[in-house]
Short mmCIF file of N, CA and C in Angstrom, two decimals:
data_model
loop_
_atom_site.label_atom_id
_atom_site.label_comp_id
_atom_site.label_asym_id
_atom_site.label_seq_id
_atom_site.Cartn_x
_atom_site.Cartn_y
_atom_site.Cartn_z
N LEU A 44 6.96 -6.37 -22.80
CA LEU A 44 5.75 -6.95 -22.22
C LEU A 44 4.50 -6.47 -22.95
N LEU A 45 4.49 -5.23 -23.38
CA LEU A 45 3.31 -4.73 -24.08
C LEU A 45 3.14 -5.42 -25.42
N TYR A 46 4.24 -5.56 -26.16
CA TYR A 46 4.16 -6.24 -27.45
C TYR A 46 4.41 -7.74 -27.32
N GLY A 47 5.38 -8.13 -26.54
CA GLY A 47 5.77 -9.53 -26.45
C GLY A 47 4.75 -10.42 -25.77
N ALA A 48 3.92 -9.84 -24.87
CA ALA A 48 2.92 -10.64 -24.17
C ALA A 48 1.52 -10.05 -24.30
N GLY A 49 1.39 -8.92 -24.98
CA GLY A 49 0.08 -8.31 -25.19
C GLY A 49 -0.50 -7.65 -23.96
N LEU A 50 0.34 -7.21 -23.05
CA LEU A 50 -0.16 -6.61 -21.81
C LEU A 50 -0.60 -5.16 -22.03
N ARG A 51 -1.58 -4.75 -21.24
CA ARG A 51 -1.95 -3.35 -21.13
C ARG A 51 -0.85 -2.67 -20.32
N ILE A 52 -0.69 -1.37 -20.50
CA ILE A 52 0.34 -0.64 -19.77
C ILE A 52 0.12 -0.76 -18.26
N GLY A 53 -1.13 -0.67 -17.83
CA GLY A 53 -1.44 -0.79 -16.40
C GLY A 53 -1.12 -2.17 -15.85
N GLU A 54 -1.32 -3.20 -16.66
CA GLU A 54 -1.00 -4.56 -16.24
C GLU A 54 0.50 -4.73 -16.04
N ALA A 55 1.28 -4.21 -16.98
CA ALA A 55 2.74 -4.33 -16.87
C ALA A 55 3.26 -3.56 -15.66
N LEU A 56 2.74 -2.35 -15.46
CA LEU A 56 3.25 -1.52 -14.37
C LEU A 56 2.76 -1.97 -13.00
N SER A 57 1.72 -2.78 -12.96
CA SER A 57 1.23 -3.26 -11.66
C SER A 57 1.95 -4.55 -11.21
N LEU A 58 2.82 -5.09 -12.06
CA LEU A 58 3.53 -6.31 -11.70
C LEU A 58 4.49 -6.06 -10.53
N ASP A 59 4.56 -7.05 -9.67
CA ASP A 59 5.53 -7.03 -8.57
C ASP A 59 6.68 -7.97 -8.94
N ARG A 60 7.83 -7.72 -8.34
CA ARG A 60 9.01 -8.54 -8.61
C ARG A 60 8.74 -10.03 -8.35
N ARG A 61 8.03 -10.31 -7.27
CA ARG A 61 7.80 -11.72 -6.90
C ARG A 61 6.95 -12.46 -7.94
N GLU A 62 6.23 -11.71 -8.78
CA GLU A 62 5.38 -12.33 -9.80
C GLU A 62 6.15 -12.67 -11.08
N VAL A 63 7.33 -12.11 -11.22
CA VAL A 63 8.10 -12.27 -12.45
C VAL A 63 9.40 -13.00 -12.15
N GLU A 64 9.48 -14.20 -12.65
CA GLU A 64 10.71 -14.98 -12.54
C GLU A 64 11.22 -15.20 -13.95
N PRO A 65 12.34 -14.57 -14.30
CA PRO A 65 12.83 -14.67 -15.68
C PRO A 65 13.01 -16.11 -16.17
N ALA A 66 13.18 -17.05 -15.28
CA ALA A 66 13.36 -18.45 -15.70
C ALA A 66 12.04 -19.09 -16.14
N ARG A 67 10.91 -18.55 -15.66
CA ARG A 67 9.60 -19.13 -16.01
C ARG A 67 9.15 -18.65 -17.38
N ALA A 68 8.52 -19.53 -18.11
CA ALA A 68 8.10 -19.23 -19.47
C ALA A 68 6.69 -18.66 -19.53
N GLU A 69 6.10 -18.36 -18.37
CA GLU A 69 4.76 -17.78 -18.35
C GLU A 69 4.63 -16.79 -17.21
N LEU A 70 3.58 -15.99 -17.29
CA LEU A 70 3.37 -14.94 -16.32
C LEU A 70 1.88 -14.86 -16.00
N ARG A 71 1.56 -14.76 -14.72
CA ARG A 71 0.17 -14.53 -14.30
C ARG A 71 -0.06 -13.03 -14.26
N VAL A 72 -1.12 -12.58 -14.92
CA VAL A 72 -1.41 -11.16 -15.04
C VAL A 72 -2.80 -10.88 -14.49
N ARG A 73 -2.90 -9.82 -13.70
CA ARG A 73 -4.21 -9.35 -13.24
C ARG A 73 -4.68 -8.27 -14.22
N GLY A 74 -5.78 -8.54 -14.90
CA GLY A 74 -6.28 -7.62 -15.90
C GLY A 74 -7.45 -6.81 -15.39
N LYS A 75 -8.22 -6.28 -16.34
CA LYS A 75 -9.40 -5.50 -15.99
C LYS A 75 -10.36 -6.33 -15.17
N GLY A 76 -11.02 -5.69 -14.23
CA GLY A 76 -11.96 -6.41 -13.37
C GLY A 76 -11.26 -7.39 -12.46
N ASP A 77 -9.96 -7.22 -12.28
CA ASP A 77 -9.13 -8.08 -11.43
C ASP A 77 -9.16 -9.54 -11.89
N LYS A 78 -9.48 -9.76 -13.19
CA LYS A 78 -9.45 -11.12 -13.75
C LYS A 78 -8.00 -11.51 -13.97
N GLU A 79 -7.70 -12.75 -13.67
CA GLU A 79 -6.34 -13.25 -13.84
C GLU A 79 -6.25 -14.11 -15.08
N ARG A 80 -5.12 -13.99 -15.78
CA ARG A 80 -4.86 -14.84 -16.93
C ARG A 80 -3.37 -15.18 -16.95
N VAL A 81 -3.04 -16.22 -17.68
CA VAL A 81 -1.65 -16.65 -17.82
C VAL A 81 -1.23 -16.37 -19.25
N VAL A 82 -0.10 -15.69 -19.41
CA VAL A 82 0.42 -15.39 -20.74
C VAL A 82 1.82 -15.97 -20.87
N PRO A 83 2.16 -16.49 -22.04
CA PRO A 83 3.52 -16.99 -22.24
C PRO A 83 4.50 -15.82 -22.34
N LEU A 84 5.72 -16.05 -21.88
CA LEU A 84 6.78 -15.05 -21.98
C LEU A 84 7.84 -15.54 -22.97
N LEU A 85 8.05 -14.79 -24.00
CA LEU A 85 9.07 -15.12 -24.99
C LEU A 85 10.46 -15.05 -24.34
N PRO A 86 11.40 -15.85 -24.82
CA PRO A 86 12.75 -15.78 -24.26
C PRO A 86 13.34 -14.37 -24.28
N VAL A 87 13.10 -13.61 -25.34
CA VAL A 87 13.64 -12.25 -25.42
C VAL A 87 13.04 -11.35 -24.33
N VAL A 88 11.79 -11.57 -23.99
CA VAL A 88 11.15 -10.79 -22.92
C VAL A 88 11.75 -11.20 -21.57
N ARG A 89 11.92 -12.49 -21.37
CA ARG A 89 12.52 -12.96 -20.10
C ARG A 89 13.94 -12.42 -19.95
N GLU A 90 14.69 -12.41 -21.04
CA GLU A 90 16.06 -11.87 -21.00
C GLU A 90 16.06 -10.38 -20.68
N ALA A 91 15.12 -9.64 -21.25
CA ALA A 91 15.04 -8.20 -20.99
C ALA A 91 14.69 -7.93 -19.53
N ILE A 92 13.77 -8.72 -18.98
CA ILE A 92 13.41 -8.56 -17.57
C ILE A 92 14.60 -8.87 -16.67
N ALA A 93 15.32 -9.93 -16.98
CA ALA A 93 16.49 -10.30 -16.19
C ALA A 93 17.54 -9.20 -16.25
N ALA A 94 17.77 -8.64 -17.43
CA ALA A 94 18.76 -7.56 -17.57
C ALA A 94 18.31 -6.33 -16.78
N TYR A 95 17.03 -6.00 -16.87
CA TYR A 95 16.50 -4.87 -16.11
C TYR A 95 16.68 -5.08 -14.61
N LEU A 96 16.33 -6.26 -14.13
CA LEU A 96 16.46 -6.54 -12.69
C LEU A 96 17.92 -6.47 -12.24
N ALA A 97 18.84 -6.90 -13.08
CA ALA A 97 20.26 -6.85 -12.73
C ALA A 97 20.77 -5.41 -12.63
N LEU A 98 20.19 -4.52 -13.42
CA LEU A 98 20.65 -3.12 -13.44
C LEU A 98 19.88 -2.20 -12.49
N CYS A 99 18.68 -2.59 -12.10
CA CYS A 99 17.85 -1.73 -11.26
C CYS A 99 18.42 -1.65 -9.85
N PRO A 100 18.72 -0.44 -9.37
CA PRO A 100 19.30 -0.30 -8.03
C PRO A 100 18.29 -0.47 -6.90
N TRP A 101 17.01 -0.41 -7.22
CA TRP A 101 15.97 -0.47 -6.19
C TRP A 101 15.52 -1.90 -5.96
N ARG A 102 15.31 -2.26 -4.73
CA ARG A 102 14.81 -3.59 -4.36
C ARG A 102 13.46 -3.42 -3.67
N THR A 103 12.51 -2.93 -4.44
CA THR A 103 11.18 -2.70 -3.91
C THR A 103 10.25 -3.82 -4.35
N GLU A 104 9.03 -3.77 -3.88
CA GLU A 104 8.01 -4.75 -4.27
C GLU A 104 7.67 -4.62 -5.75
N ALA A 105 7.57 -3.38 -6.23
CA ALA A 105 7.20 -3.11 -7.62
C ALA A 105 8.29 -3.56 -8.58
N LEU A 106 7.88 -4.11 -9.71
CA LEU A 106 8.85 -4.50 -10.73
C LEU A 106 9.44 -3.27 -11.40
N PHE A 107 8.57 -2.41 -11.91
CA PHE A 107 9.03 -1.23 -12.64
C PHE A 107 8.94 0.00 -11.74
N VAL A 108 10.11 0.60 -11.51
CA VAL A 108 10.18 1.76 -10.63
C VAL A 108 10.89 2.90 -11.33
N GLY A 109 10.60 4.11 -10.86
CA GLY A 109 11.25 5.30 -11.39
C GLY A 109 12.54 5.60 -10.65
N LYS A 110 13.08 6.77 -10.92
CA LYS A 110 14.39 7.12 -10.35
C LYS A 110 14.38 7.29 -8.84
N ARG A 111 13.20 7.43 -8.23
CA ARG A 111 13.11 7.54 -6.77
C ARG A 111 12.69 6.23 -6.11
N GLY A 112 12.58 5.18 -6.91
CA GLY A 112 12.25 3.88 -6.36
C GLY A 112 10.78 3.61 -6.17
N LYS A 113 9.93 4.49 -6.66
CA LYS A 113 8.47 4.30 -6.56
C LYS A 113 7.96 3.64 -7.84
N ARG A 114 6.82 2.96 -7.70
CA ARG A 114 6.21 2.28 -8.86
C ARG A 114 5.96 3.30 -9.97
N LEU A 115 6.34 2.94 -11.19
CA LEU A 115 6.09 3.81 -12.34
C LEU A 115 4.59 3.95 -12.58
N GLN A 116 4.22 5.13 -13.05
CA GLN A 116 2.83 5.41 -13.41
C GLN A 116 2.71 5.40 -14.94
N PRO A 117 1.54 5.06 -15.46
CA PRO A 117 1.37 5.03 -16.92
C PRO A 117 1.72 6.35 -17.61
N THR A 118 1.46 7.48 -16.96
CA THR A 118 1.75 8.76 -17.59
C THR A 118 3.24 8.93 -17.87
N VAL A 119 4.09 8.35 -17.05
CA VAL A 119 5.54 8.43 -17.26
C VAL A 119 5.91 7.70 -18.56
N ILE A 120 5.37 6.51 -18.73
CA ILE A 120 5.66 5.72 -19.94
C ILE A 120 5.06 6.40 -21.17
N GLN A 121 3.84 6.92 -21.05
CA GLN A 121 3.21 7.59 -22.18
C GLN A 121 4.01 8.82 -22.61
N ALA A 122 4.54 9.58 -21.66
CA ALA A 122 5.36 10.75 -21.98
C ALA A 122 6.66 10.33 -22.66
N LEU A 123 7.26 9.26 -22.17
CA LEU A 123 8.50 8.75 -22.77
C LEU A 123 8.26 8.32 -24.21
N VAL A 124 7.17 7.62 -24.44
CA VAL A 124 6.85 7.17 -25.80
C VAL A 124 6.58 8.38 -26.70
N ARG A 125 5.91 9.40 -26.19
CA ARG A 125 5.68 10.62 -26.98
C ARG A 125 7.02 11.25 -27.41
N ARG A 126 7.97 11.34 -26.47
CA ARG A 126 9.29 11.91 -26.80
C ARG A 126 10.01 11.04 -27.84
N LEU A 127 9.97 9.74 -27.65
CA LEU A 127 10.60 8.84 -28.62
C LEU A 127 9.93 8.94 -29.99
N ARG A 128 8.61 9.04 -29.98
CA ARG A 128 7.86 9.13 -31.23
C ARG A 128 8.29 10.38 -32.01
N ARG A 129 8.43 11.50 -31.31
CA ARG A 129 8.87 12.74 -31.97
C ARG A 129 10.31 12.60 -32.47
N ALA A 130 11.18 12.06 -31.64
CA ALA A 130 12.59 11.93 -32.00
C ALA A 130 12.78 11.01 -33.20
N LEU A 131 11.94 9.99 -33.30
CA LEU A 131 12.06 9.01 -34.39
C LEU A 131 11.13 9.31 -35.56
N ASP A 132 10.39 10.42 -35.46
CA ASP A 132 9.44 10.85 -36.49
C ASP A 132 8.41 9.75 -36.80
N LEU A 133 7.87 9.17 -35.73
CA LEU A 133 6.84 8.14 -35.88
C LEU A 133 5.45 8.79 -35.86
N PRO A 134 4.45 8.12 -36.40
CA PRO A 134 3.11 8.70 -36.40
C PRO A 134 2.51 8.77 -34.99
N GLU A 135 1.51 9.61 -34.83
CA GLU A 135 0.83 9.78 -33.54
C GLU A 135 0.20 8.47 -33.04
N THR A 136 -0.01 7.55 -33.94
CA THR A 136 -0.62 6.27 -33.56
C THR A 136 0.36 5.35 -32.86
N ALA A 137 1.64 5.71 -32.84
CA ALA A 137 2.65 4.90 -32.14
C ALA A 137 2.56 5.19 -30.64
N THR A 138 1.77 4.38 -29.96
CA THR A 138 1.51 4.56 -28.52
C THR A 138 1.80 3.24 -27.80
N PRO A 139 1.89 3.28 -26.48
CA PRO A 139 2.05 2.01 -25.76
C PRO A 139 0.93 1.03 -26.07
N HIS A 140 -0.30 1.52 -26.17
CA HIS A 140 -1.42 0.61 -26.43
C HIS A 140 -1.36 0.03 -27.85
N ALA A 141 -0.74 0.77 -28.77
CA ALA A 141 -0.60 0.26 -30.14
C ALA A 141 0.25 -1.01 -30.16
N LEU A 142 1.15 -1.16 -29.19
CA LEU A 142 1.95 -2.39 -29.11
C LEU A 142 1.07 -3.59 -28.82
N ARG A 143 0.06 -3.41 -27.99
CA ARG A 143 -0.90 -4.48 -27.68
C ARG A 143 -1.71 -4.83 -28.94
N HIS A 144 -2.14 -3.80 -29.67
CA HIS A 144 -2.85 -4.03 -30.92
C HIS A 144 -1.97 -4.80 -31.91
N SER A 145 -0.70 -4.41 -32.00
CA SER A 145 0.22 -5.10 -32.91
C SER A 145 0.42 -6.55 -32.52
N PHE A 146 0.51 -6.81 -31.22
CA PHE A 146 0.62 -8.18 -30.72
C PHE A 146 -0.53 -9.02 -31.28
N ALA A 147 -1.75 -8.53 -31.12
CA ALA A 147 -2.93 -9.27 -31.56
C ALA A 147 -2.97 -9.41 -33.08
N THR A 148 -2.69 -8.33 -33.77
CA THR A 148 -2.74 -8.34 -35.23
C THR A 148 -1.70 -9.28 -35.83
N HIS A 149 -0.49 -9.25 -35.27
CA HIS A 149 0.56 -10.13 -35.79
C HIS A 149 0.27 -11.60 -35.50
N LEU A 150 -0.30 -11.90 -34.35
CA LEU A 150 -0.68 -13.28 -34.07
C LEU A 150 -1.73 -13.76 -35.07
N LEU A 151 -2.74 -12.93 -35.30
CA LEU A 151 -3.80 -13.31 -36.23
C LEU A 151 -3.25 -13.48 -37.65
N SER A 152 -2.42 -12.55 -38.09
CA SER A 152 -1.90 -12.65 -39.46
C SER A 152 -0.97 -13.84 -39.65
N ASP A 153 -0.41 -14.36 -38.55
CA ASP A 153 0.42 -15.56 -38.65
C ASP A 153 -0.36 -16.84 -38.36
N GLY A 154 -1.69 -16.73 -38.32
CA GLY A 154 -2.52 -17.92 -38.24
C GLY A 154 -3.07 -18.29 -36.88
N ALA A 155 -2.84 -17.47 -35.86
CA ALA A 155 -3.39 -17.79 -34.54
C ALA A 155 -4.91 -17.70 -34.56
N ASP A 156 -5.53 -18.54 -33.79
CA ASP A 156 -6.98 -18.58 -33.66
C ASP A 156 -7.46 -17.36 -32.89
N LEU A 157 -8.54 -16.74 -33.36
CA LEU A 157 -9.08 -15.55 -32.71
C LEU A 157 -9.45 -15.81 -31.26
N ARG A 158 -9.96 -16.99 -30.98
CA ARG A 158 -10.33 -17.35 -29.60
C ARG A 158 -9.09 -17.41 -28.69
N ALA A 159 -7.99 -17.94 -29.21
CA ALA A 159 -6.75 -17.98 -28.43
C ALA A 159 -6.24 -16.57 -28.16
N ILE A 160 -6.33 -15.70 -29.16
CA ILE A 160 -5.91 -14.31 -28.99
C ILE A 160 -6.77 -13.64 -27.93
N GLN A 161 -8.06 -13.94 -27.94
CA GLN A 161 -8.97 -13.41 -26.92
C GLN A 161 -8.49 -13.78 -25.52
N GLU A 162 -8.11 -15.02 -25.34
CA GLU A 162 -7.62 -15.48 -24.04
C GLU A 162 -6.32 -14.77 -23.65
N LEU A 163 -5.41 -14.65 -24.61
CA LEU A 163 -4.13 -14.00 -24.33
C LEU A 163 -4.30 -12.54 -23.94
N LEU A 164 -5.28 -11.87 -24.57
CA LEU A 164 -5.53 -10.46 -24.26
C LEU A 164 -6.39 -10.27 -23.01
N GLY A 165 -7.07 -11.34 -22.59
CA GLY A 165 -7.92 -11.23 -21.42
C GLY A 165 -9.24 -10.56 -21.69
N HIS A 166 -9.74 -10.69 -22.92
CA HIS A 166 -11.02 -10.09 -23.26
C HIS A 166 -12.18 -11.01 -22.88
N ALA A 167 -13.22 -10.44 -22.32
CA ALA A 167 -14.41 -11.22 -21.99
C ALA A 167 -15.21 -11.52 -23.26
N SER A 168 -15.19 -10.60 -24.21
CA SER A 168 -16.00 -10.73 -25.42
C SER A 168 -15.11 -10.87 -26.65
N LEU A 169 -15.49 -11.78 -27.53
CA LEU A 169 -14.76 -11.97 -28.77
C LEU A 169 -14.86 -10.74 -29.66
N SER A 170 -15.96 -10.00 -29.57
CA SER A 170 -16.11 -8.80 -30.40
C SER A 170 -15.07 -7.74 -30.03
N THR A 171 -14.66 -7.70 -28.78
CA THR A 171 -13.59 -6.78 -28.38
C THR A 171 -12.28 -7.17 -29.04
N THR A 172 -12.00 -8.45 -29.07
CA THR A 172 -10.76 -8.94 -29.70
C THR A 172 -10.76 -8.63 -31.19
N GLN A 173 -11.90 -8.76 -31.84
CA GLN A 173 -11.99 -8.51 -33.27
C GLN A 173 -11.62 -7.07 -33.60
N ARG A 174 -11.93 -6.15 -32.72
CA ARG A 174 -11.57 -4.74 -32.95
C ARG A 174 -10.06 -4.54 -32.89
N TYR A 175 -9.38 -5.38 -32.13
CA TYR A 175 -7.93 -5.27 -31.99
C TYR A 175 -7.19 -5.81 -33.19
N THR A 176 -7.82 -6.61 -33.96
CA THR A 176 -7.11 -7.33 -35.01
C THR A 176 -7.50 -6.79 -36.37
N ALA A 177 -6.62 -6.02 -36.95
CA ALA A 177 -6.85 -5.45 -38.28
C ALA A 177 -6.56 -6.54 -39.31
N VAL A 178 -7.61 -7.18 -39.76
CA VAL A 178 -7.44 -8.27 -40.73
C VAL A 178 -7.27 -7.68 -42.12
N ASP A 179 -6.20 -8.03 -42.79
CA ASP A 179 -5.97 -7.49 -44.12
C ASP A 179 -6.65 -8.36 -45.18
N GLY A 180 -6.87 -7.76 -46.32
CA GLY A 180 -7.58 -8.43 -47.41
C GLY A 180 -6.87 -9.68 -47.90
N ALA A 181 -5.55 -9.64 -47.95
CA ALA A 181 -4.79 -10.81 -48.43
C ALA A 181 -4.99 -12.00 -47.50
N ARG A 182 -5.01 -11.74 -46.20
CA ARG A 182 -5.20 -12.82 -45.22
C ARG A 182 -6.61 -13.40 -45.36
N LEU A 183 -7.60 -12.54 -45.54
CA LEU A 183 -8.98 -13.03 -45.73
C LEU A 183 -9.08 -13.89 -46.99
N ALA A 184 -8.46 -13.47 -48.06
CA ALA A 184 -8.48 -14.25 -49.31
C ALA A 184 -7.80 -15.60 -49.12
N GLN A 185 -6.72 -15.61 -48.37
CA GLN A 185 -5.98 -16.85 -48.11
C GLN A 185 -6.85 -17.82 -47.29
N VAL A 186 -7.50 -17.33 -46.25
CA VAL A 186 -8.37 -18.17 -45.42
C VAL A 186 -9.53 -18.68 -46.26
N HIS A 187 -10.11 -17.82 -47.07
CA HIS A 187 -11.23 -18.21 -47.93
C HIS A 187 -10.81 -19.32 -48.88
N ALA A 188 -9.66 -19.13 -49.52
CA ALA A 188 -9.16 -20.13 -50.47
C ALA A 188 -8.88 -21.47 -49.81
N ALA A 189 -8.41 -21.42 -48.59
CA ALA A 189 -8.07 -22.67 -47.89
C ALA A 189 -9.30 -23.37 -47.33
N ALA A 190 -10.34 -22.61 -47.00
CA ALA A 190 -11.48 -23.21 -46.31
C ALA A 190 -12.71 -23.45 -47.18
N HIS A 191 -12.87 -22.68 -48.24
CA HIS A 191 -14.08 -22.83 -49.04
C HIS A 191 -13.98 -24.06 -49.94
N PRO A 192 -15.03 -24.89 -49.93
CA PRO A 192 -14.97 -26.14 -50.70
C PRO A 192 -14.84 -25.94 -52.21
N ARG A 193 -15.24 -24.81 -52.74
CA ARG A 193 -15.18 -24.56 -54.18
C ARG A 193 -14.03 -23.65 -54.58
N ALA A 194 -13.18 -23.32 -53.62
CA ALA A 194 -12.07 -22.40 -53.93
C ALA A 194 -11.00 -23.08 -54.75
#
């Protein structure tokens, strides 16, 4: 959900089971400021949610729960990612939020419109979205060559 749909960790962990239907290709998300947006769900994400729901022994309101059946907190996920990062010898920049950045950057590098990415991320300001998208020099040159009348 963090990478596949560009969700913030808090958005993913605040989801309730009733809001997530693996058969649906989209998800309504409550973001910052309690703003709601609709994000598409990739088939692989829907399959992962369905597998998780089939294995989860708890039938609570919360989608993501810990071993005692309570809603997971962001600190639990952050600690897990820290342990995985050390075990896999990944850089300190490998964080849950980095998955959201990667979502935006990969969409942009594959040609998605910055305004569409803004909507998917739930940003009020386009300048916020621009900070999320690390535009590489090759992509800028490609856009310039395709759009400039004298290129």
